[in-house]
């Protein structure tokens, strides 16, 4: 399976919708987790139990092109990690109306490459796409051509810590 992953707010849902409209079959990891009884609700949040999924998930039961979600790299062998400059990600997350704690948590995760590092541990084939300054359609086209093996986008070109001068706390506090 090919995962479309990345920090919440980076654009996975938007890009997935474009790919669906192009005719690709894209599922959300929550659908997969629910099917195996590995999804629960904690307050407003749906929580995927990864240990539960690990024992039950069978990729051959799923006829799909892509799986999306910020945990989707846990059940895929190929993935594209969507990245976004923290300043632009902040605006995308504000646009979604998220509260300050959620914005902070996700901004930190993006800056320290959290999902990329996990993806490198979980997937045999990892691609990294910097979505900063790109339109959702441009990103969808890149994901599509990676999926079709027409192009590759190996990780290593994103370094937000250097870009923000190494001062994560200062960068975040100044903007919230
Ligand atoms: P996620 O599913 O990763 O949490 P969403 O797709 O729900 O993220 O939200 C991302 C937001 O950022 C949307 O409002 C989308 O329109 C916006 N956006 C701006 N530029 C891009 C881009 N290049 N790719 C994807 N989303 C983008």
mmCIF file of C-alpha atoms and ligand atoms in Angstrom:
data_model
loop_
_atom_site.group_PDB
_atom_site.id
_atom_site.type_symbol
_atom_site.label_atom_id
_atom_site.label_comp_id
_atom_site.label_asym_id
_atom_site.label_seq_id
_atom_site.Cartn_x
_atom_site.Cartn_y
_atom_site.Cartn_z
ATOM 1 C CA UNK A 1 0.000 0.000 0.000
ATOM 2 C CA UNK A 2 1.053 3.569 -0.651
ATOM 3 C CA UNK A 3 0.563 5.991 2.243
ATOM 4 C CA UNK A 4 -0.043 9.731 2.020
ATOM 5 C CA UNK A 5 1.214 10.878 5.383
ATOM 6 C CA UNK A 6 2.461 14.001 7.150
ATOM 7 C CA UNK A 7 1.760 16.282 10.088
ATOM 8 C CA UNK A 8 -1.932 17.124 10.612
ATOM 9 C CA UNK A 9 -2.819 20.254 8.634
ATOM 10 C CA UNK A 10 -0.203 19.666 5.934
ATOM 11 C CA UNK A 11 -2.792 18.814 3.247
ATOM 12 C CA UNK A 12 -3.329 15.039 3.119
ATOM 13 C CA UNK A 13 -7.138 15.199 2.981
ATOM 14 C CA UNK A 14 -7.138 17.895 0.297
ATOM 15 C CA UNK A 15 -4.645 16.038 -1.896
ATOM 16 C CA UNK A 16 -6.478 12.729 -1.357
ATOM 17 C CA UNK A 17 -9.738 14.264 -2.505
ATOM 18 C CA UNK A 18 -8.086 15.414 -5.748
ATOM 19 C CA UNK A 19 -6.712 11.913 -6.334
ATOM 20 C CA UNK A 20 -10.169 10.404 -5.678
ATOM 21 C CA UNK A 21 -11.651 12.733 -8.274
ATOM 22 C CA UNK A 22 -9.010 11.471 -10.714
ATOM 23 C CA UNK A 23 -10.320 7.947 -10.148
ATOM 24 C CA UNK A 24 -7.836 6.593 -7.602
ATOM 25 C CA UNK A 25 -9.099 4.564 -4.684
ATOM 26 C CA UNK A 26 -8.018 6.303 -1.486
ATOM 27 C CA UNK A 27 -9.017 5.083 1.967
ATOM 28 C CA UNK A 28 -8.432 6.736 5.333
ATOM 29 C CA UNK A 29 -6.554 4.771 7.998
ATOM 30 C CA UNK A 30 -9.512 5.330 10.342
ATOM 31 C CA UNK A 31 -11.715 3.240 7.989
ATOM 32 C CA UNK A 32 -9.142 0.447 8.110
ATOM 33 C CA UNK A 33 -8.877 0.644 11.910
ATOM 34 C CA UNK A 34 -12.670 0.623 12.287
ATOM 35 C CA UNK A 35 -12.985 -2.477 10.091
ATOM 36 C CA UNK A 36 -10.630 -4.408 12.405
ATOM 37 C CA UNK A 37 -12.190 -3.037 15.629
ATOM 38 C CA UNK A 38 -9.092 -0.941 16.352
ATOM 39 C CA UNK A 39 -10.716 2.512 16.419
ATOM 40 C CA UNK A 40 -12.044 4.206 19.544
ATOM 41 C CA UNK A 41 -13.297 7.639 20.505
ATOM 42 C CA UNK A 42 -11.636 9.779 23.182
ATOM 43 C CA UNK A 43 -13.648 12.968 23.577
ATOM 44 C CA UNK A 44 -13.747 14.591 20.139
ATOM 45 C CA UNK A 45 -10.814 12.550 18.852
ATOM 46 C CA UNK A 46 -10.873 9.225 17.016
ATOM 47 C CA UNK A 47 -7.958 7.110 18.195
ATOM 48 C CA UNK A 48 -6.336 4.341 16.148
ATOM 49 C CA UNK A 49 -4.907 1.521 18.298
ATOM 50 C CA UNK A 50 -1.731 0.731 16.365
ATOM 51 C CA UNK A 51 -0.880 -2.393 18.406
ATOM 52 C CA UNK A 52 -4.342 -3.773 17.669
ATOM 53 C CA UNK A 53 -3.979 -2.956 13.964
ATOM 54 C CA UNK A 54 -0.509 -4.452 13.820
ATOM 55 C CA UNK A 55 -1.861 -7.898 14.712
ATOM 56 C CA UNK A 56 -4.919 -7.801 12.451
ATOM 57 C CA UNK A 57 -4.177 -5.726 9.341
ATOM 58 C CA UNK A 58 -3.924 -7.657 6.086
ATOM 59 C CA UNK A 59 -3.016 -5.474 3.072
ATOM 60 C CA UNK A 60 -4.463 -8.067 0.667
ATOM 61 C CA UNK A 61 -7.945 -7.418 2.050
ATOM 62 C CA UNK A 62 -7.804 -3.864 0.687
ATOM 63 C CA UNK A 63 -8.122 -3.052 -2.977
ATOM 64 C CA UNK A 64 -6.950 0.502 -2.971
ATOM 65 C CA UNK A 65 -4.249 2.719 -4.389
ATOM 66 C CA UNK A 66 -3.605 4.969 -1.391
ATOM 67 C CA UNK A 67 -4.153 5.062 2.348
ATOM 68 C CA UNK A 68 -4.135 8.512 3.922
ATOM 69 C CA UNK A 69 -3.761 9.879 7.447
ATOM 70 C CA UNK A 70 -0.964 10.918 9.785
ATOM 71 C CA UNK A 71 -0.558 7.272 10.914
ATOM 72 C CA UNK A 72 -0.969 5.706 7.470
ATOM 73 C CA UNK A 73 2.777 5.017 7.121
ATOM 74 C CA UNK A 74 2.331 2.375 9.852
ATOM 75 C CA UNK A 75 0.453 0.082 7.454
ATOM 76 C CA UNK A 76 2.183 0.831 4.148
ATOM 77 C CA UNK A 77 5.377 -0.249 2.413
ATOM 78 C CA UNK A 78 5.624 2.896 0.246
ATOM 79 C CA UNK A 79 4.813 6.421 1.371
ATOM 80 C CA UNK A 80 4.930 10.104 0.514
ATOM 81 C CA UNK A 81 5.498 12.387 3.499
ATOM 82 C CA UNK A 82 3.961 15.812 2.831
ATOM 83 C CA UNK A 83 5.967 18.627 4.430
ATOM 84 C CA UNK A 84 5.250 22.314 4.880
ATOM 85 C CA UNK A 85 7.313 25.261 6.125
ATOM 86 C CA UNK A 86 6.204 25.980 9.728
ATOM 87 C CA UNK A 87 5.130 29.562 8.907
ATOM 88 C CA UNK A 88 2.824 28.356 6.116
ATOM 89 C CA UNK A 89 1.661 25.330 8.122
ATOM 90 C CA UNK A 90 0.662 27.685 10.922
ATOM 91 C CA UNK A 91 -1.579 29.597 8.494
ATOM 92 C CA UNK A 92 -3.089 26.353 7.124
ATOM 93 C CA UNK A 93 -3.854 25.177 10.674
ATOM 94 C CA UNK A 94 -5.322 28.539 11.701
ATOM 95 C CA UNK A 95 -7.514 28.284 8.601
ATOM 96 C CA UNK A 96 -8.865 25.020 9.960
ATOM 97 C CA UNK A 97 -9.853 26.764 13.207
ATOM 98 C CA UNK A 98 -7.759 24.502 15.454
ATOM 99 C CA UNK A 99 -7.029 25.557 19.045
ATOM 100 C CA UNK A 100 -3.624 26.783 20.147
ATOM 101 C CA UNK A 101 -2.560 23.532 21.870
ATOM 102 C CA UNK A 102 -3.273 21.471 18.756
ATOM 103 C CA UNK A 103 -1.466 24.001 16.542
ATOM 104 C CA UNK A 104 1.562 24.019 18.861
ATOM 105 C CA UNK A 105 1.802 20.246 19.054
ATOM 106 C CA UNK A 106 1.632 19.840 15.283
ATOM 107 C CA UNK A 107 4.025 22.690 14.574
ATOM 108 C CA UNK A 108 6.625 21.114 16.860
ATOM 109 C CA UNK A 109 6.111 17.716 15.232
ATOM 110 C CA UNK A 110 6.642 19.234 11.764
ATOM 111 C CA UNK A 111 9.770 21.128 12.823
ATOM 112 C CA UNK A 112 11.448 18.031 14.331
ATOM 113 C CA UNK A 113 10.576 15.777 11.314
ATOM 114 C CA UNK A 114 8.495 13.488 13.550
ATOM 115 C CA UNK A 115 6.460 11.776 10.805
ATOM 116 C CA UNK A 116 9.421 11.535 8.420
ATOM 117 C CA UNK A 117 11.543 9.770 11.056
ATOM 118 C CA UNK A 118 8.711 7.332 11.833
ATOM 119 C CA UNK A 119 8.133 6.726 8.120
ATOM 120 C CA UNK A 120 11.796 5.881 7.579
ATOM 121 C CA UNK A 121 11.457 3.269 10.330
ATOM 122 C CA UNK A 122 8.197 1.819 8.989
ATOM 123 C CA UNK A 123 8.309 1.941 5.168
ATOM 124 C CA UNK A 124 10.713 0.390 2.677
ATOM 125 C CA UNK A 125 10.245 3.279 0.222
ATOM 126 C CA UNK A 126 9.919 6.836 1.546
ATOM 127 C CA UNK A 127 9.431 10.021 -0.482
ATOM 128 C CA UNK A 128 9.296 13.554 0.907
ATOM 129 C CA UNK A 129 7.387 16.393 -0.796
ATOM 130 C CA UNK A 130 7.776 20.016 0.242
ATOM 131 C CA UNK A 131 4.286 21.451 -0.331
ATOM 132 C CA UNK A 132 5.303 24.996 0.663
ATOM 133 C CA UNK A 133 4.172 27.483 -1.992
ATOM 134 C CA UNK A 134 2.573 24.743 -4.089
ATOM 135 C CA UNK A 135 -1.105 24.312 -4.884
ATOM 136 C CA UNK A 136 -2.951 21.159 -3.798
ATOM 137 C CA UNK A 137 -3.226 20.140 -7.485
ATOM 138 C CA UNK A 138 0.549 20.434 -7.937
ATOM 139 C CA UNK A 139 1.113 18.262 -4.860
ATOM 140 C CA UNK A 140 -1.457 15.706 -6.052
ATOM 141 C CA UNK A 141 0.340 15.484 -9.419
ATOM 142 C CA UNK A 142 3.676 14.821 -7.678
ATOM 143 C CA UNK A 143 2.130 12.131 -5.448
ATOM 144 C CA UNK A 144 0.525 10.531 -8.508
ATOM 145 C CA UNK A 145 3.763 10.404 -10.483
ATOM 146 C CA UNK A 146 5.643 8.923 -7.505
ATOM 147 C CA UNK A 147 2.895 6.310 -7.098
ATOM 148 C CA UNK A 148 3.157 5.432 -10.794
ATOM 149 C CA UNK A 149 6.960 5.216 -10.421
ATOM 150 C CA UNK A 150 7.454 7.979 -12.996
ATOM 151 C CA UNK A 151 9.437 10.067 -10.539
ATOM 152 C CA UNK A 152 11.059 9.840 -7.104
ATOM 153 C CA UNK A 153 11.411 12.379 -4.333
ATOM 154 C CA UNK A 154 13.886 11.013 -1.807
ATOM 155 C CA UNK A 155 13.943 12.551 1.688
ATOM 156 C CA UNK A 156 16.643 14.955 2.779
ATOM 157 C CA UNK A 157 15.838 18.334 1.256
ATOM 158 C CA UNK A 158 13.751 19.691 4.123
ATOM 159 C CA UNK A 159 15.418 21.229 7.184
ATOM 160 C CA UNK A 160 12.981 23.475 9.054
ATOM 161 C CA UNK A 161 15.242 23.818 12.107
ATOM 162 C CA UNK A 162 17.906 25.563 10.012
ATOM 163 C CA UNK A 163 15.263 27.627 8.197
ATOM 164 C CA UNK A 164 13.890 29.048 11.447
ATOM 165 C CA UNK A 165 17.348 29.665 12.896
ATOM 166 C CA UNK A 166 17.234 26.759 15.342
ATOM 167 C CA UNK A 167 14.966 28.619 17.768
ATOM 168 C CA UNK A 168 11.833 26.509 17.834
ATOM 169 C CA UNK A 169 10.253 28.052 20.968
ATOM 170 C CA UNK A 170 10.946 31.616 19.860
ATOM 171 C CA UNK A 171 9.614 30.964 16.365
ATOM 172 C CA UNK A 172 6.380 29.497 17.703
ATOM 173 C CA UNK A 173 5.813 32.019 20.545
ATOM 174 C CA UNK A 174 6.330 34.976 18.217
ATOM 175 C CA UNK A 175 3.539 33.785 15.925
ATOM 176 C CA UNK A 176 0.838 32.513 18.271
HETATM 177 P P1 LIG B 1 -4.599 17.232 6.669
HETATM 178 O O1 LIG B 1 -5.538 16.244 6.038
HETATM 179 O O2 LIG B 1 -3.160 16.932 6.398
HETATM 180 O O3 LIG B 1 -4.871 17.441 8.145
HETATM 181 P P2 LIG B 1 -6.130 19.183 5.167
HETATM 182 O O4 LIG B 1 -6.071 18.752 3.741
HETATM 183 O O5 LIG B 1 -7.376 18.840 5.946
HETATM 184 O O6 LIG B 1 -4.835 18.654 5.963
HETATM 185 O O7 LIG B 1 -5.922 20.777 5.281
HETATM 186 C C1 LIG B 1 -4.873 21.453 4.643
HETATM 187 C C2 LIG B 1 -5.275 22.866 4.366
HETATM 188 O O8 LIG B 1 -4.194 23.513 3.697
HETATM 189 C C3 LIG B 1 -6.502 22.965 3.453
HETATM 190 O O9 LIG B 1 -7.269 24.063 3.861
HETATM 191 C C4 LIG B 1 -5.866 23.209 2.075
HETATM 192 O O10 LIG B 1 -6.717 23.928 1.213
HETATM 193 C C5 LIG B 1 -4.642 24.030 2.443
HETATM 194 N N1 LIG B 1 -3.534 23.944 1.479
HETATM 195 C C6 LIG B 1 -2.864 24.997 1.000
HETATM 196 N N2 LIG B 1 -1.901 24.624 0.140
HETATM 197 C C7 LIG B 1 -1.940 23.287 0.083
HETATM 198 C C8 LIG B 1 -1.180 22.324 -0.655
HETATM 199 N N3 LIG B 1 -0.185 22.645 -1.462
HETATM 200 N N4 LIG B 1 -1.481 21.028 -0.497
HETATM 201 C C9 LIG B 1 -2.478 20.686 0.333
HETATM 202 N N5 LIG B 1 -3.227 21.542 1.079
HETATM 203 C C10 LIG B 1 -2.971 22.851 0.941
#
